[in-house]
Short mmCIF file of N, CA, C and O in Angstrom, two decimals:
data_model
loop_
_atom_site.label_atom_id
_atom_site.label_comp_id
_atom_site.label_asym_id
_atom_site.label_seq_id
_atom_site.Cartn_x
_atom_site.Cartn_y
_atom_site.Cartn_z
N MET E 1 58.63 188.77 56.46
CA MET E 1 59.63 189.18 55.51
C MET E 1 60.39 190.21 56.36
O MET E 1 59.93 191.10 57.06
N GLU E 2 61.63 190.42 56.02
CA GLU E 2 62.61 191.33 56.56
C GLU E 2 62.56 192.64 55.79
O GLU E 2 62.49 192.58 54.51
N THR E 3 62.33 193.76 56.41
CA THR E 3 62.51 195.05 55.63
C THR E 3 63.97 195.50 56.05
O THR E 3 64.42 195.67 57.18
N ARG E 4 64.42 195.95 54.96
CA ARG E 4 65.97 196.46 54.97
C ARG E 4 65.88 197.98 55.20
O ARG E 4 64.81 198.75 54.69
N PRO E 5 66.76 198.44 55.88
CA PRO E 5 66.86 199.98 55.99
C PRO E 5 67.08 200.54 54.66
O PRO E 5 67.57 200.20 53.89
N PRO E 6 66.69 201.76 54.61
CA PRO E 6 66.77 202.56 53.28
C PRO E 6 68.33 202.81 53.06
O PRO E 6 69.08 202.94 53.98
N LYS E 7 68.60 202.68 51.81
CA LYS E 7 69.92 202.60 51.35
C LYS E 7 70.37 204.17 51.35
O LYS E 7 69.68 205.11 50.97
N LYS E 8 71.47 204.31 52.04
CA LYS E 8 72.12 205.72 52.08
C LYS E 8 72.61 206.15 50.66
O LYS E 8 73.16 205.36 50.02
N ASN E 9 72.23 207.28 50.30
CA ASN E 9 72.52 207.90 49.07
C ASN E 9 73.86 208.76 49.56
O ASN E 9 73.76 209.97 49.81
N LEU E 10 74.92 208.12 48.75
CA LEU E 10 76.23 208.93 49.04
C LEU E 10 76.48 209.80 47.90
O LEU E 10 76.68 209.27 46.67
N SER E 11 76.48 211.09 48.24
CA SER E 11 76.86 211.91 46.96
C SER E 11 78.28 212.53 47.17
O SER E 11 78.97 212.43 48.17
N MET E 12 78.84 212.79 46.00
CA MET E 12 80.16 213.16 45.83
C MET E 12 80.51 214.56 46.59
O MET E 12 81.67 214.73 46.92
N ALA E 13 79.65 215.44 46.45
CA ALA E 13 79.90 216.86 46.74
C ALA E 13 80.25 217.01 48.25
O ALA E 13 81.21 217.81 48.50
N PRO E 14 79.55 216.44 49.14
CA PRO E 14 80.04 216.65 50.56
C PRO E 14 81.43 216.04 50.94
O PRO E 14 82.13 216.62 51.62
N PHE E 15 81.72 214.99 50.29
CA PHE E 15 83.03 214.27 50.35
C PHE E 15 84.17 215.27 49.94
O PHE E 15 85.13 215.45 50.55
N VAL E 16 83.90 215.75 48.58
CA VAL E 16 84.94 216.77 48.09
C VAL E 16 85.06 217.93 48.83
O VAL E 16 86.21 218.33 49.21
N ILE E 17 83.95 218.44 49.49
CA ILE E 17 84.00 219.61 50.44
C ILE E 17 84.91 219.27 51.67
O ILE E 17 85.64 220.13 52.06
N GLN E 18 84.70 218.08 52.39
CA GLN E 18 85.49 217.76 53.37
C GLN E 18 86.71 217.68 53.17
O GLN E 18 87.75 218.03 53.79
N VAL E 19 87.06 216.89 52.01
CA VAL E 19 88.50 216.75 51.64
C VAL E 19 89.35 218.06 51.41
O VAL E 19 90.42 218.24 51.75
N THR E 20 88.44 218.89 50.55
CA THR E 20 89.18 220.32 50.27
C THR E 20 89.35 220.98 51.83
O THR E 20 90.57 221.77 51.73
N ARG E 21 88.37 220.73 52.57
CA ARG E 21 88.65 221.77 53.95
C ARG E 21 89.84 221.00 54.67
O ARG E 21 90.65 221.94 55.04
N GLY E 22 90.01 219.85 54.61
CA GLY E 22 91.16 219.28 55.23
C GLY E 22 92.60 219.58 54.53
O GLY E 22 93.45 219.95 55.25
N LEU E 23 92.73 219.55 53.32
CA LEU E 23 93.75 220.17 52.66
C LEU E 23 94.04 221.58 52.89
O LEU E 23 95.33 221.89 52.94
N LEU E 24 92.91 222.58 53.07
CA LEU E 24 93.33 223.80 53.26
C LEU E 24 93.84 224.15 54.70
O LEU E 24 94.46 225.01 54.82
N ARG E 25 92.96 223.43 55.68
CA ARG E 25 93.48 223.73 56.98
C ARG E 25 94.73 223.34 57.54
O ARG E 25 95.27 223.72 58.38
N ASP E 26 95.07 222.06 56.90
CA ASP E 26 96.42 221.63 57.44
C ASP E 26 97.58 222.13 56.70
O ASP E 26 97.70 222.07 55.44
N GLU E 27 98.50 222.86 57.57
CA GLU E 27 99.57 223.58 56.78
C GLU E 27 100.34 222.58 55.83
O GLU E 27 100.83 222.89 54.70
N ARG E 28 100.83 221.53 56.42
CA ARG E 28 101.58 220.50 55.59
C ARG E 28 101.10 220.06 54.47
O ARG E 28 101.63 220.01 53.39
N SER E 29 99.96 219.52 54.59
CA SER E 29 99.27 218.99 53.34
C SER E 29 98.92 220.08 52.29
O SER E 29 98.90 220.03 51.10
N ARG E 30 98.68 221.46 52.81
CA ARG E 30 98.43 222.57 51.82
C ARG E 30 99.75 222.82 51.13
O ARG E 30 99.74 222.93 49.98
N ARG E 31 100.84 222.96 51.75
CA ARG E 31 102.05 223.23 51.07
C ARG E 31 102.63 221.96 50.20
O ARG E 31 103.07 222.14 49.15
N LYS E 32 102.09 220.85 50.63
CA LYS E 32 102.37 219.57 49.74
C LYS E 32 101.68 219.76 48.49
O LYS E 32 102.04 219.66 47.35
N THR E 33 100.45 220.03 48.69
CA THR E 33 99.56 220.21 47.48
C THR E 33 100.17 221.24 46.56
O THR E 33 99.73 221.34 45.35
N MET E 34 100.45 222.45 47.21
CA MET E 34 100.94 223.55 46.44
C MET E 34 102.21 223.23 45.71
O MET E 34 102.37 223.43 44.63
N GLY E 35 103.18 222.44 46.32
CA GLY E 35 104.29 221.97 45.64
C GLY E 35 104.05 221.02 44.37
O GLY E 35 104.55 221.22 43.24
N ILE E 36 103.20 220.07 44.65
CA ILE E 36 102.78 219.17 43.41
C ILE E 36 102.17 220.03 42.37
O ILE E 36 102.49 219.71 41.24
N SER E 37 101.27 220.76 42.63
CA SER E 37 100.57 221.61 41.70
C SER E 37 101.50 222.63 40.91
O SER E 37 101.34 222.73 39.72
N LEU E 38 102.43 223.19 41.62
CA LEU E 38 103.50 223.91 40.88
C LEU E 38 104.23 223.12 39.93
O LEU E 38 104.54 223.46 38.86
N PHE E 39 104.76 221.98 40.39
CA PHE E 39 105.34 220.83 39.52
C PHE E 39 104.64 220.68 38.33
O PHE E 39 105.23 220.60 37.14
N ILE E 40 103.19 220.44 38.53
CA ILE E 40 102.46 220.04 37.50
C ILE E 40 102.37 221.10 36.43
O ILE E 40 102.39 220.92 35.25
N ALA E 41 102.16 222.30 36.98
CA ALA E 41 101.90 223.45 36.07
C ALA E 41 103.24 223.95 35.25
O ALA E 41 103.16 224.11 34.11
N VAL E 42 104.40 223.56 35.91
CA VAL E 42 105.74 223.95 35.07
C VAL E 42 106.01 222.72 34.16
O VAL E 42 106.43 223.03 33.10
N ALA E 43 105.80 221.49 34.50
CA ALA E 43 105.78 220.34 33.65
C ALA E 43 104.91 220.59 32.29
O ALA E 43 105.17 220.14 31.21
N MET E 44 103.54 221.01 32.48
CA MET E 44 102.61 221.26 31.49
C MET E 44 103.30 222.49 30.65
O MET E 44 103.00 222.33 29.33
N LEU E 45 103.64 223.38 31.19
CA LEU E 45 104.20 224.61 30.42
C LEU E 45 105.35 224.28 29.48
O LEU E 45 105.51 224.44 28.45
N ALA E 46 106.28 223.44 30.16
CA ALA E 46 107.40 222.93 29.23
C ALA E 46 107.13 221.80 28.32
O ALA E 46 107.48 222.17 27.16
N ALA E 47 106.17 221.10 28.52
CA ALA E 47 105.68 220.07 27.60
C ALA E 47 105.02 220.75 26.37
O ALA E 47 105.11 220.63 25.14
N GLY E 48 104.02 221.56 26.75
CA GLY E 48 103.33 222.39 25.74
C GLY E 48 104.08 223.27 24.93
O GLY E 48 103.66 223.42 23.74
N LEU E 49 105.24 223.57 25.43
CA LEU E 49 106.06 224.65 24.53
C LEU E 49 107.14 223.78 23.58
O LEU E 49 107.69 224.19 22.80
N THR E 50 107.29 222.42 24.13
CA THR E 50 108.34 221.77 23.43
C THR E 50 107.82 220.36 22.79
O THR E 50 107.56 220.41 21.67
N VAL E 51 107.61 219.42 23.61
CA VAL E 51 107.19 218.33 23.03
C VAL E 51 105.96 218.19 22.44
O VAL E 51 105.67 217.28 21.27
N LEU E 52 104.94 218.68 23.10
CA LEU E 52 103.52 218.45 22.64
C LEU E 52 102.96 219.50 21.56
O LEU E 52 101.96 219.90 21.16
N ARG E 53 104.01 220.51 21.17
CA ARG E 53 103.74 221.60 20.11
C ARG E 53 103.04 221.10 19.11
O ARG E 53 101.99 221.55 18.54
N PRO E 54 103.60 220.01 18.27
CA PRO E 54 102.77 219.66 17.05
C PRO E 54 101.28 219.18 17.48
O PRO E 54 100.33 219.35 16.70
N TRP E 55 101.22 218.42 18.71
CA TRP E 55 100.05 217.73 18.84
C TRP E 55 98.89 218.90 19.33
O TRP E 55 97.69 218.76 19.25
N LEU E 56 99.31 220.08 19.81
CA LEU E 56 98.75 221.22 20.26
C LEU E 56 98.62 222.37 19.24
O LEU E 56 98.23 223.50 19.58
N ASN E 57 98.74 222.18 18.01
CA ASN E 57 98.72 222.99 16.87
C ASN E 57 97.21 223.59 16.80
O ASN E 57 96.33 222.97 16.71
N PRO E 58 97.07 224.93 17.09
CA PRO E 58 95.85 225.45 17.27
C PRO E 58 95.10 225.59 15.89
O PRO E 58 93.82 225.49 15.75
N HIS E 59 95.70 225.39 14.79
CA HIS E 59 95.09 225.58 13.45
C HIS E 59 94.53 224.15 13.08
O HIS E 59 93.37 224.01 12.48
N GLU E 60 95.11 223.01 13.60
CA GLU E 60 94.45 221.76 13.34
C GLU E 60 93.64 221.15 14.41
O GLU E 60 92.71 220.44 14.20
N HIS E 61 94.06 221.48 15.71
CA HIS E 61 93.20 220.98 16.78
C HIS E 61 92.90 222.08 17.98
O HIS E 61 93.56 222.12 18.90
N PRO E 62 91.86 223.00 17.52
CA PRO E 62 91.62 224.16 18.40
C PRO E 62 91.28 223.72 19.67
O PRO E 62 91.61 224.34 20.78
N TRP E 63 90.39 222.64 19.79
CA TRP E 63 89.80 222.26 21.18
C TRP E 63 90.91 221.55 22.20
O TRP E 63 90.88 221.90 23.34
N ARG E 64 91.92 220.95 21.54
CA ARG E 64 92.94 220.51 22.22
C ARG E 64 93.90 221.47 22.91
O ARG E 64 94.15 221.48 24.04
N PHE E 65 94.16 222.40 22.00
CA PHE E 65 94.76 223.55 22.35
C PHE E 65 94.17 224.44 23.35
O PHE E 65 94.84 224.83 24.58
N ILE E 66 92.97 224.77 23.33
CA ILE E 66 92.26 225.45 24.38
C ILE E 66 92.09 224.68 25.62
O ILE E 66 92.43 225.19 26.72
N PHE E 67 91.90 223.45 25.50
CA PHE E 67 91.61 222.63 26.87
C PHE E 67 92.98 222.50 27.63
O PHE E 67 93.12 222.56 28.59
N PHE E 68 94.18 222.18 26.85
CA PHE E 68 95.47 221.98 27.42
C PHE E 68 95.70 223.33 28.15
O PHE E 68 96.24 223.35 29.38
N TRP E 69 95.66 224.64 27.50
CA TRP E 69 96.32 225.62 27.89
C TRP E 69 95.43 226.19 29.06
O TRP E 69 95.71 226.97 30.04
N PHE E 70 93.98 225.79 28.93
CA PHE E 70 92.98 226.23 30.11
C PHE E 70 93.53 225.42 31.32
O PHE E 70 93.44 225.84 32.52
N ALA E 71 93.94 224.34 31.07
CA ALA E 71 94.10 223.16 32.29
C ALA E 71 95.60 223.70 32.71
O ALA E 71 95.81 223.93 34.19
N CYS E 72 96.39 224.33 32.16
CA CYS E 72 97.75 224.85 32.62
C CYS E 72 97.36 226.06 33.43
O CYS E 72 98.11 226.25 34.41
N ALA E 73 96.43 227.05 32.98
CA ALA E 73 96.11 228.19 33.59
C ALA E 73 95.58 227.91 34.79
O ALA E 73 95.78 228.54 35.96
N TRP E 74 94.66 226.89 34.71
CA TRP E 74 93.87 226.42 35.94
C TRP E 74 95.00 226.12 37.04
O TRP E 74 94.82 226.26 38.37
N GLU E 75 95.89 225.27 36.70
CA GLU E 75 96.99 224.85 37.70
C GLU E 75 97.68 226.04 38.31
O GLU E 75 97.94 226.07 39.45
N THR E 76 97.98 226.97 37.36
CA THR E 76 98.73 228.15 37.97
C THR E 76 98.03 229.01 38.83
O THR E 76 98.67 229.41 39.86
N ILE E 77 96.75 229.11 38.43
CA ILE E 77 95.82 229.94 39.47
C ILE E 77 95.66 229.13 40.67
O ILE E 77 95.51 229.82 41.74
N LEU E 78 95.48 227.95 40.77
CA LEU E 78 95.39 227.05 41.96
C LEU E 78 96.81 227.29 42.81
O LEU E 78 96.60 227.76 44.04
N VAL E 79 97.93 227.28 42.29
CA VAL E 79 99.08 227.61 42.95
C VAL E 79 99.09 228.85 43.59
O VAL E 79 99.46 229.15 44.69
N LEU E 80 98.84 230.04 42.86
CA LEU E 80 98.65 231.44 43.27
C LEU E 80 97.71 231.55 44.44
O LEU E 80 98.16 232.07 45.31
N LEU E 81 96.74 230.93 44.29
CA LEU E 81 95.55 231.09 45.34
C LEU E 81 96.00 230.40 46.55
O LEU E 81 95.85 230.76 47.80
N LEU E 82 96.59 229.24 46.49
CA LEU E 82 97.05 228.32 47.63
C LEU E 82 98.17 229.32 48.29
O LEU E 82 98.36 229.42 49.55
N ALA E 83 99.28 229.91 47.42
CA ALA E 83 100.02 230.65 48.07
C ALA E 83 99.70 232.05 48.90
O ALA E 83 100.19 232.32 49.97
N LEU E 84 98.57 232.42 48.20
CA LEU E 84 97.97 233.75 48.96
C LEU E 84 97.38 233.24 50.25
O LEU E 84 97.43 233.91 51.14
N LEU E 85 96.61 232.24 50.23
CA LEU E 85 96.06 231.69 51.34
C LEU E 85 97.05 231.36 52.60
O LEU E 85 96.82 231.85 53.55
N ASP E 86 98.29 230.73 52.16
CA ASP E 86 99.26 230.33 53.07
C ASP E 86 99.93 231.77 53.54
O ASP E 86 100.09 231.77 54.76
N LEU E 87 100.08 232.74 52.87
CA LEU E 87 100.46 234.04 53.14
C LEU E 87 99.53 234.51 54.20
O LEU E 87 99.96 235.15 55.32
N LEU E 88 98.35 234.78 54.01
CA LEU E 88 97.44 235.30 54.76
C LEU E 88 97.35 234.58 56.23
O LEU E 88 97.31 235.22 57.27
N LEU E 89 97.35 233.33 56.02
CA LEU E 89 97.36 232.50 57.26
C LEU E 89 98.55 232.64 58.28
O LEU E 89 98.53 232.79 59.45
N LEU E 90 99.68 232.85 57.73
CA LEU E 90 101.02 233.10 58.24
C LEU E 90 100.87 234.58 59.09
O LEU E 90 101.60 234.56 60.01
N ARG E 91 100.50 235.32 58.25
CA ARG E 91 100.26 236.73 58.75
C ARG E 91 99.27 236.81 59.98
O ARG E 91 99.67 237.41 61.13
N ALA E 92 98.23 236.00 59.94
CA ALA E 92 97.29 235.86 60.98
C ALA E 92 98.04 235.26 62.30
O ALA E 92 97.85 235.58 63.35
N GLN E 93 98.65 234.21 61.91
CA GLN E 93 99.59 233.55 63.07
C GLN E 93 100.55 234.26 63.74
O GLN E 93 100.62 234.52 64.91
N ALA E 94 101.35 235.16 63.03
CA ALA E 94 102.21 236.00 63.40
C ALA E 94 101.49 237.19 64.15
O ALA E 94 102.06 237.53 65.34
N ARG E 95 100.50 237.67 63.73
CA ARG E 95 99.62 238.73 64.37
C ARG E 95 99.26 238.09 65.84
O ARG E 95 99.39 238.74 66.85
N ALA E 96 98.70 236.97 65.83
CA ALA E 96 98.36 236.26 67.13
C ALA E 96 99.42 236.08 68.09
O ALA E 96 99.30 236.33 69.31
N ALA E 97 100.39 235.45 67.42
CA ALA E 97 101.70 235.56 68.50
C ALA E 97 102.30 236.84 68.77
O ALA E 97 102.45 236.79 70.18
N ARG E 98 102.37 237.79 68.19
CA ARG E 98 102.76 239.02 68.58
C ARG E 98 101.79 239.55 69.80
O ARG E 98 102.33 240.09 70.73
N ARG E 99 100.56 239.42 69.54
CA ARG E 99 99.47 239.90 70.54
C ARG E 99 99.81 239.16 71.81
O ARG E 99 99.66 239.72 73.02
N ALA E 100 99.91 237.66 71.71
CA ALA E 100 100.19 237.00 73.03
C ALA E 100 101.41 237.41 73.56
O ALA E 100 101.34 237.53 74.86
N PHE E 101 102.46 237.56 72.91
CA PHE E 101 103.74 238.12 73.44
C PHE E 101 103.58 239.40 74.16
O PHE E 101 104.14 239.61 75.36
N GLN E 102 102.99 240.38 73.49
CA GLN E 102 102.68 241.69 74.27
C GLN E 102 101.78 241.55 75.50
O GLN E 102 102.06 242.13 76.47
N GLU E 103 100.90 240.72 75.59
CA GLU E 103 100.16 240.41 76.61
C GLU E 103 100.99 239.78 77.84
O GLU E 103 101.00 240.21 78.98
N GLU E 104 101.77 238.93 77.50
CA GLU E 104 102.68 238.24 78.33
C GLU E 104 103.66 239.36 79.07
O GLU E 104 103.92 239.17 80.17
N VAL E 105 104.27 239.94 78.23
CA VAL E 105 105.13 241.14 78.65
C VAL E 105 104.54 242.23 79.43
O VAL E 105 104.95 242.59 80.40
N SER E 106 103.21 242.45 79.09
CA SER E 106 102.74 243.50 80.11
C SER E 106 102.14 243.05 81.25
O SER E 106 101.99 243.91 82.08
N LYS E 107 102.20 241.76 81.55
CA LYS E 107 101.79 241.12 82.78
C LYS E 107 102.94 241.21 83.75
O LYS E 107 102.79 241.19 84.96
N VAL E 108 104.23 241.04 83.38
CA VAL E 108 105.51 240.95 84.06
C VAL E 108 105.67 242.41 84.54
O VAL E 108 105.69 243.38 83.74
N THR E 109 105.85 242.47 85.94
CA THR E 109 106.09 243.78 86.42
C THR E 109 107.72 243.75 86.72
O THR E 109 108.39 242.93 87.14
N THR E 110 108.13 244.92 86.55
CA THR E 110 109.43 245.29 86.73
C THR E 110 109.63 245.97 87.97
O THR E 110 108.67 246.71 88.43
N PRO E 111 110.81 246.01 88.73
CA PRO E 111 111.07 246.77 90.01
C PRO E 111 110.76 248.35 89.68
O PRO E 111 110.41 248.95 90.51
N ASP E 112 111.05 248.80 88.61
CA ASP E 112 110.83 250.33 88.21
C ASP E 112 109.23 250.62 87.96
O ASP E 112 108.94 251.68 87.97
N SER E 113 108.52 249.70 87.66
CA SER E 113 107.08 250.02 87.32
C SER E 113 106.28 250.42 88.47
O SER E 113 106.56 250.07 89.56
N PRO E 114 105.26 251.27 88.26
CA PRO E 114 104.53 251.72 89.28
C PRO E 114 103.59 250.72 89.86
O PRO E 114 103.25 250.79 91.23
N ASP E 115 103.26 249.67 89.35
CA ASP E 115 102.71 248.43 89.98
C ASP E 115 103.30 247.90 91.11
O ASP E 115 102.88 247.22 92.15
N ALA E 116 104.79 247.89 90.80
CA ALA E 116 105.60 247.07 91.73
C ALA E 116 105.74 247.92 93.01
O ALA E 116 105.73 247.26 94.15
N GLN E 117 105.52 249.21 93.19
CA GLN E 117 105.65 250.05 94.25
C GLN E 117 104.22 249.86 95.07
O GLN E 117 104.42 249.94 96.31
N ASN E 118 103.10 249.53 94.39
CA ASN E 118 101.92 249.34 94.98
C ASN E 118 101.76 248.08 95.71
O ASN E 118 100.87 248.17 96.58
N THR E 119 102.54 247.03 95.09
CA THR E 119 102.30 245.80 95.81
C THR E 119 103.18 245.62 97.05
O THR E 119 103.08 244.63 97.71
N LYS E 120 103.85 246.59 97.43
CA LYS E 120 104.89 246.47 98.53
C LYS E 120 104.18 246.87 99.87
O LYS E 120 103.20 247.52 100.11
#
């Protein structure tokens, strides 16, 4: 009889972690995610204040009301955190570029510099 290899147990958590890392590290996908989330948050806000107002009546349907506005707040916080991450990463890139530029400029010798006289 043949023995089969043990079946791999694929769990969702490692997959979700890897996808999240990919979305956060790639600038283009991070900004696309931020834009989509911002659109969803604004659409939820507009719909909740206009079209869905009777459906979200807190006196008749308290759990619907709480869940909907919690989801709207979740989307808004997601957008704010992605924007903060983007801002911090941009500052770090600018700092690294500035440091590299300063090192490049400090290596170049000018005719007036003391190092230029020592090399003659």
